[in-house]
Short mmCIF file of C-alpha atoms in Angstrom, two decimals:
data_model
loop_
_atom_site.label_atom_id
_atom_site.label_comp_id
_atom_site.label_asym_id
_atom_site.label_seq_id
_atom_site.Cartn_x
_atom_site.Cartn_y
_atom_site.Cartn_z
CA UNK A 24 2.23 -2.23 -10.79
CA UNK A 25 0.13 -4.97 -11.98
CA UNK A 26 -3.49 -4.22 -11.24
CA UNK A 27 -4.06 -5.88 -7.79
CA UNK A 28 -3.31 -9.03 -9.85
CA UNK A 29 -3.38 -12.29 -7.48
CA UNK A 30 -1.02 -14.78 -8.43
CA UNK A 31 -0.66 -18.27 -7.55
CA UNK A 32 2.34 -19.40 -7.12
CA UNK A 33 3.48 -22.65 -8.92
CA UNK A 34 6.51 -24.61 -8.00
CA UNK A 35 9.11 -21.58 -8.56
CA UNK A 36 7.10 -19.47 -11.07
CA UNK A 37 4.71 -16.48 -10.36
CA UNK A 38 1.84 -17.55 -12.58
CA UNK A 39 -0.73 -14.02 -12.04
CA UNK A 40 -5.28 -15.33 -12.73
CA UNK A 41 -6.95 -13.35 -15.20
CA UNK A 42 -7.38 -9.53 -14.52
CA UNK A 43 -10.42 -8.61 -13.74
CA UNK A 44 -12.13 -6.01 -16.37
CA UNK A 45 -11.06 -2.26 -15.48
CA UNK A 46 -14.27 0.27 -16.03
CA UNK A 47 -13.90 2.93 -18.27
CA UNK A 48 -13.13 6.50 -17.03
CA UNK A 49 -16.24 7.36 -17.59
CA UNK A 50 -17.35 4.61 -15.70
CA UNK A 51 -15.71 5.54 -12.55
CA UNK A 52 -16.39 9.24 -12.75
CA UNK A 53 -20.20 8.58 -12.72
CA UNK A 54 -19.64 6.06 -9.51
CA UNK A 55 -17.60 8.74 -8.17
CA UNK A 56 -20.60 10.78 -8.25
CA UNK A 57 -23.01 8.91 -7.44
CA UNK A 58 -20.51 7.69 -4.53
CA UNK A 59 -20.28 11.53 -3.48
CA UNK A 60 -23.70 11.60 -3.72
CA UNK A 61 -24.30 8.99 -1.05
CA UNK A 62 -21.65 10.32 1.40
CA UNK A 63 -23.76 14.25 0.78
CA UNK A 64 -27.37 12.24 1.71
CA UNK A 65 -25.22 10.97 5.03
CA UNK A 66 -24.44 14.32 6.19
CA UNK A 67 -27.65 15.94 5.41
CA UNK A 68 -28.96 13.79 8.11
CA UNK A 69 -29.16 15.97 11.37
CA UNK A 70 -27.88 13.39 14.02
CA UNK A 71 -24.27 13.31 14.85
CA UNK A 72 -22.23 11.70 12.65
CA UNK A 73 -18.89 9.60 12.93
CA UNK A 74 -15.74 9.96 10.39
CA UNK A 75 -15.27 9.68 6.99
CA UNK A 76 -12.70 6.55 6.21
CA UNK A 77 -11.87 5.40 2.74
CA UNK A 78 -10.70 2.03 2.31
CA UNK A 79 -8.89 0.98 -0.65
CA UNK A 80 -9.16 -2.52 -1.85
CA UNK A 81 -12.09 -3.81 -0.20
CA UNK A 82 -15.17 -4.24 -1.82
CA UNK A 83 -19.03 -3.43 -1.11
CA UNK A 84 -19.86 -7.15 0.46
CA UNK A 85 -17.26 -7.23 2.65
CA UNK A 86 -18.59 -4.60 4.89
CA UNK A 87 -19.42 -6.53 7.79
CA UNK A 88 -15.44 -6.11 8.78
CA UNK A 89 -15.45 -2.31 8.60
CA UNK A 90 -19.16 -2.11 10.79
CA UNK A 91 -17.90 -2.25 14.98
CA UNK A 92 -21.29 -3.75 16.89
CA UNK A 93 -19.71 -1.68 19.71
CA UNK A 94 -20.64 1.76 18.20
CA UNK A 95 -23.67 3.47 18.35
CA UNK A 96 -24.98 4.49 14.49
CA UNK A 97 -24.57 8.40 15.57
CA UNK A 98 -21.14 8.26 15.91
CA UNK A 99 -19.92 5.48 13.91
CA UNK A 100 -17.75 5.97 10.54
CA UNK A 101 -19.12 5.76 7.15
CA UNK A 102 -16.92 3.64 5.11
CA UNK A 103 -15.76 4.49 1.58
CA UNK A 104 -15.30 1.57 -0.60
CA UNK A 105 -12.96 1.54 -3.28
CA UNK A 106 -11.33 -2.01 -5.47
CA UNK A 107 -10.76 -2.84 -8.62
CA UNK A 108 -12.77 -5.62 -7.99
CA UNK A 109 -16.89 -5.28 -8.55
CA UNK A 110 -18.73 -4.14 -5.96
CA UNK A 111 -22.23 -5.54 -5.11
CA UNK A 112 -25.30 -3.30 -5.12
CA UNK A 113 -24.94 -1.00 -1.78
CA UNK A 114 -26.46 2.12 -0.41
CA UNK A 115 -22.64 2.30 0.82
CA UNK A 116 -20.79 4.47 -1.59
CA UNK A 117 -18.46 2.70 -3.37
CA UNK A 118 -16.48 2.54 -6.41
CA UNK A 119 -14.90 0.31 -8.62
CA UNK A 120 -11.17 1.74 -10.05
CA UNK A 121 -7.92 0.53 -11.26
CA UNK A 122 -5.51 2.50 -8.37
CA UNK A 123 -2.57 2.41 -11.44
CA UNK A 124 -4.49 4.76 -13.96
CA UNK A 125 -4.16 8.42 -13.00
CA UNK A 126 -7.41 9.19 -14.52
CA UNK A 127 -9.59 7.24 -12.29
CA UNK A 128 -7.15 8.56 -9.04
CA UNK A 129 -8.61 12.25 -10.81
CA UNK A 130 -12.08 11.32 -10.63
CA UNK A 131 -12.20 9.93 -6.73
CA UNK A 132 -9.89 13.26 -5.77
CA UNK A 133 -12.02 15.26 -7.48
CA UNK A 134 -15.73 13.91 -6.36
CA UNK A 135 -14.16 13.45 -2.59
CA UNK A 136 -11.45 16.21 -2.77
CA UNK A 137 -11.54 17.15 1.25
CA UNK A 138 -13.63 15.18 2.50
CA UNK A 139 -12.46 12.26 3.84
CA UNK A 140 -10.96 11.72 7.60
CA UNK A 141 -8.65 8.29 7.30
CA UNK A 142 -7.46 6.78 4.25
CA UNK A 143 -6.61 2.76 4.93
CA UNK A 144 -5.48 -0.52 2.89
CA UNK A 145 -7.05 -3.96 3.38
CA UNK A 146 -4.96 -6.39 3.45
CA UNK A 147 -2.62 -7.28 0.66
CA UNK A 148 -3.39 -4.49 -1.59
CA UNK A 149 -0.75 -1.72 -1.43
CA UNK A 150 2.07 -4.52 -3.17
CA UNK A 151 0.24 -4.49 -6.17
CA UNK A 152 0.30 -0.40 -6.34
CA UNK A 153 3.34 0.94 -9.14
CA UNK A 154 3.30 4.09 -6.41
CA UNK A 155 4.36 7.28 -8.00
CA UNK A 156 3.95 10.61 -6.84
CA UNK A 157 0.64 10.75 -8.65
CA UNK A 158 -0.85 8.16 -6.05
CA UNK A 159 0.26 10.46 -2.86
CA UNK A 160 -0.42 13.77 -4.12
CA UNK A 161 -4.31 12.06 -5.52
CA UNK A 162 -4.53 11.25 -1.76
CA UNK A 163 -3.00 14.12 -0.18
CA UNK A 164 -6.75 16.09 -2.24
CA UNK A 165 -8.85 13.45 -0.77
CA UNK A 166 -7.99 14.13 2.88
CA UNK A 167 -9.69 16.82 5.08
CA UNK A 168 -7.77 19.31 6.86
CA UNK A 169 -7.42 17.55 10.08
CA UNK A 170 -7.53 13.80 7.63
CA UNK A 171 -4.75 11.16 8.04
CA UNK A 172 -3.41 8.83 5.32
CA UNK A 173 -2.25 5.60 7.08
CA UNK A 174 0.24 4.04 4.68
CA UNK A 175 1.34 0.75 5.66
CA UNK A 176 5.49 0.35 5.71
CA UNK A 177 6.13 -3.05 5.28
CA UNK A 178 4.01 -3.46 1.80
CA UNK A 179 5.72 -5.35 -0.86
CA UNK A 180 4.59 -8.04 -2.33
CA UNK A 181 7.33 -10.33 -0.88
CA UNK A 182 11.36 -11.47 -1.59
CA UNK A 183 11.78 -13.02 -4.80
CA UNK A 184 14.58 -15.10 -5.46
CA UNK A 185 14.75 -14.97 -9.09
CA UNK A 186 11.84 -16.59 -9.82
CA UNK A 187 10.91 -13.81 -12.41
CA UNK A 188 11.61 -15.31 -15.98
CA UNK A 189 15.28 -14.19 -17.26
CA UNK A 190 15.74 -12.76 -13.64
CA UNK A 191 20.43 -13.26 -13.67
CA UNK A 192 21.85 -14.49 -11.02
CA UNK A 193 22.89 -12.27 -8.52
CA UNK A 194 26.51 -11.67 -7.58
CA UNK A 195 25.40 -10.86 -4.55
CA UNK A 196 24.88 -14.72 -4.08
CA UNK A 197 28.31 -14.92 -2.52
CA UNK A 198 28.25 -13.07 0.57
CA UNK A 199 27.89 -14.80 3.54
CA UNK A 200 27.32 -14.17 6.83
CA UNK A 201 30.39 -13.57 9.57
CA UNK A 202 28.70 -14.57 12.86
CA UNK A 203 28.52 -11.28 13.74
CA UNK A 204 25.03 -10.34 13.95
CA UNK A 205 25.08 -6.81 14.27
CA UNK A 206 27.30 -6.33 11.27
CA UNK A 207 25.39 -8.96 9.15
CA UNK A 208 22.25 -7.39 9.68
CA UNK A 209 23.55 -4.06 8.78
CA UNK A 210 25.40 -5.58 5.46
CA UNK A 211 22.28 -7.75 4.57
CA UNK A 212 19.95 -4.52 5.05
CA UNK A 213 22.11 -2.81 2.81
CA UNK A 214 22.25 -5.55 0.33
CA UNK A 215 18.57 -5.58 0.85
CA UNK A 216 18.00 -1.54 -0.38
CA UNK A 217 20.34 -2.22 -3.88
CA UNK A 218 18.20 -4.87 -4.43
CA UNK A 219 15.33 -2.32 -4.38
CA UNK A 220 17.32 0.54 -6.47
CA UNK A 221 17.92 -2.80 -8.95
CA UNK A 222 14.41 -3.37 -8.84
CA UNK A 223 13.26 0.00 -9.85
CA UNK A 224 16.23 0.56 -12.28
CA UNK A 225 14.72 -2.10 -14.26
CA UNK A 226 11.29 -1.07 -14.13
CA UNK A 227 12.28 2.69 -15.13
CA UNK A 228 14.17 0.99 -18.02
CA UNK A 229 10.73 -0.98 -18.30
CA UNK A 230 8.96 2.10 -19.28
CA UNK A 231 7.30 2.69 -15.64
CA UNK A 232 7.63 5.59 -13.48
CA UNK A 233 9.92 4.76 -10.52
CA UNK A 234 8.41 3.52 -7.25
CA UNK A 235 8.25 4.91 -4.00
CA UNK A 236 7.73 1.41 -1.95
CA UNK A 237 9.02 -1.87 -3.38
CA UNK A 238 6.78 -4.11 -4.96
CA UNK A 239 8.77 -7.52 -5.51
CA UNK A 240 12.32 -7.17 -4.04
CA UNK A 241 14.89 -9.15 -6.02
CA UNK A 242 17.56 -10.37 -3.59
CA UNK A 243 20.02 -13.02 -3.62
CA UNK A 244 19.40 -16.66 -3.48
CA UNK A 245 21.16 -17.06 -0.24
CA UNK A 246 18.69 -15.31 1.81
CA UNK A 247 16.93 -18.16 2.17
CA UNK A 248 19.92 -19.51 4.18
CA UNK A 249 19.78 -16.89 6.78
CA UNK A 250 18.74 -17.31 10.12
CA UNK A 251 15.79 -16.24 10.72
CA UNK A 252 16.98 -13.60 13.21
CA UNK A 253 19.37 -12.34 10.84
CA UNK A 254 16.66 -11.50 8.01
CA UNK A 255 14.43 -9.92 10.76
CA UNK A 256 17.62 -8.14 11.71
CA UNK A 257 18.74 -7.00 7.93
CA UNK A 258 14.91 -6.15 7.36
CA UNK A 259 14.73 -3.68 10.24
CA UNK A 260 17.95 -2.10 9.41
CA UNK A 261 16.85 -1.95 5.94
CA UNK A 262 13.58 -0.14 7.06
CA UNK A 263 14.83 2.37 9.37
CA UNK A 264 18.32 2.95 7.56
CA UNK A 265 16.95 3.59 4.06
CA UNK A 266 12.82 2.71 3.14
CA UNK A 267 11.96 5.01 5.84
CA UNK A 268 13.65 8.56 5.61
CA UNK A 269 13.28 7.96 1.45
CA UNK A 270 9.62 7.93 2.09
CA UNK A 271 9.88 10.64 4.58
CA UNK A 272 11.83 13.11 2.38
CA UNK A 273 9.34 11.76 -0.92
CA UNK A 274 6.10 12.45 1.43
CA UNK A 275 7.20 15.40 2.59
CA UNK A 276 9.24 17.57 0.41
CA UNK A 277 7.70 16.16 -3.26
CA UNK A 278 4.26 15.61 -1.88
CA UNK A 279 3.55 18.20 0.79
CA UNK A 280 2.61 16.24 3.61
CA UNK A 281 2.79 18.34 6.74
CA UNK A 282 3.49 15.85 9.58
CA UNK A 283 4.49 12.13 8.95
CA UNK A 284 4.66 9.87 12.12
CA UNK A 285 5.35 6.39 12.53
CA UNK A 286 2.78 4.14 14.52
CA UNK A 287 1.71 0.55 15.08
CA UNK A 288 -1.43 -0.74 15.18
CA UNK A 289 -4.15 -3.29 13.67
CA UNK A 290 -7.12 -1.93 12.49
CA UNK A 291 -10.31 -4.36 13.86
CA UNK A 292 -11.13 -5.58 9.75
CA UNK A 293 -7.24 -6.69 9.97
CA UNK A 294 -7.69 -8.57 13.39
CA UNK A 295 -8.44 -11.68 11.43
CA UNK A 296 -5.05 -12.30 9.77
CA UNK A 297 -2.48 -13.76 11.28
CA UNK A 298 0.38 -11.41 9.63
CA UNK A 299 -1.37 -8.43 11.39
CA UNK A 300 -1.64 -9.85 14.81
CA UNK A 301 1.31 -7.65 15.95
CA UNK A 302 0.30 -5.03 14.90
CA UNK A 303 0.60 -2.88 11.36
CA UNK A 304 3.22 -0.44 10.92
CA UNK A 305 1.99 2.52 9.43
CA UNK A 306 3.46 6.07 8.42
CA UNK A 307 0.43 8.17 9.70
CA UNK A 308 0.90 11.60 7.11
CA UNK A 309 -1.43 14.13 7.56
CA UNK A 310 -1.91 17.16 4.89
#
């Protein structure tokens, strides 16, 4: 996983800005602390107090999203901010990580190990995650007993049609559909999960771990012919057939999540986007 790299896209070709500087570990262990720090000072204070959410990918100065007017400060949450990207100066705890370095996962398990009620994902941020077991089982320590880690299902970074330089083209190119959409969606939904196992094939032969979720999905070039009812078609199939129960089984039985249930809903510092309007589907684990 590239490190929440943005790229802009350029004709046919994925051109990714400038990463932004990644602290040292050292770095992020002392923010971890100091972030600890400021989440201890909140519950020292004797009024009632509202969760404990950690939000990954959002920074410091975009807190006005996460803050609901409708909430009276008792019982309101206290946001955890964590991004690779700077944070500005905030009595909010925060910290500034790289989510692909297991080190700097070690620090914010270990400074919040327990303590925290919801784990959630701004927008556009989990595609840019190389998820390994490392990243669940990090977030699994962070979570209080009763906690819930909402992963978000439909997370990679998009469907690439070989626009990856020396990306082959795909055999797969000459199936077509029949007219029957039942049978196409269930044939383009498979054809849809060997482009993942391709995918992270090539990344294990790469050098990187394999992924649990698909980052870019390499399928064939005459996707983009489909009707659009057929890809929404082949999608679901794909998710329910074969993204889901893998995730299920890898969350469960490699990880140690207790319950997993899947929900749908749009967080109020999502309600802004225009992809999340219907609603986010989630995989709601709990420890």
């Amino acid at each position: 996983m590239v490190s929440f790299l943005k790229s802009a896209m350029v004709g046919c070709i994925l051109v990714p800005t400038p990463a932004p500087a990644s602290p040292t570990d050292e770095q992020v262990r002392q923010q971890c602390l100091e972030a600890r720090a400021a989440l201890d000072a909140w519950k020292a204070h004797p009024a009632p107090r509202g969760k404990v959410m950690l939000v990954l990918g959002a920074r410091t100065q975009e807190a006005g999203r996460f803050r609901d007017p409708s909430l009276e400060a008792a019982v309101a949450p206290l946001w955890v901010f964590a991004s690779l990207d700077a944070h500005a100066p905030s009595p909010e705890p925060h910290v500034q990580l790289d989510f692909n370095r297991a080190m700097h996962l070690h620090h914010l398990a270990a400074a919040f190990a327990g303590q925290i009620d919801g784990i959630l994902f701004d927008h556009s941020v989990v595609k840019f995650t190389e998820w390994t077991g490392i990243h669940y089982q990090m977030l699994k320590r962070l979570l209080a007993p009763r906690g819930t880690l909402f992963l978000p299902i439909e997370s990679w970074g998009g469907l690439s049609f070989g626009v990856n330089p020396g990306h082959l083209h795909d055999p797969l190119d000459q199936d077509r559909p029949t007219g029957d959409r039942d049978f196409d969606a269930r044939r383009f939904g498979r054809i849809l999960h060997l482009a993942m196992i391709r995918s992270e094939r090539i990344r294990s032969v790469a050098g990187h771990p394999l992924t649990w979720l698909p980052g870019m999905l390499q399928v064939p070039m005459n996707w983009l012919s489909l009707p659009p009812e057929l890809r929404a078609g082949a999608l679901a199939f794909w998710k329910d057939t074969y993204l889901v129960p893998e995730l299920r089984k890898n969350l469960g039985n490699r990880t140690g999540f207790r319950t997993i249930a899947r929900v749908r809903f749009t967080p109020a510092f999502l309600k802004a986007h225009p992809s999340c309007a219907g609603g986010v589907e989630y995989l709601a684990c709990k420890p």
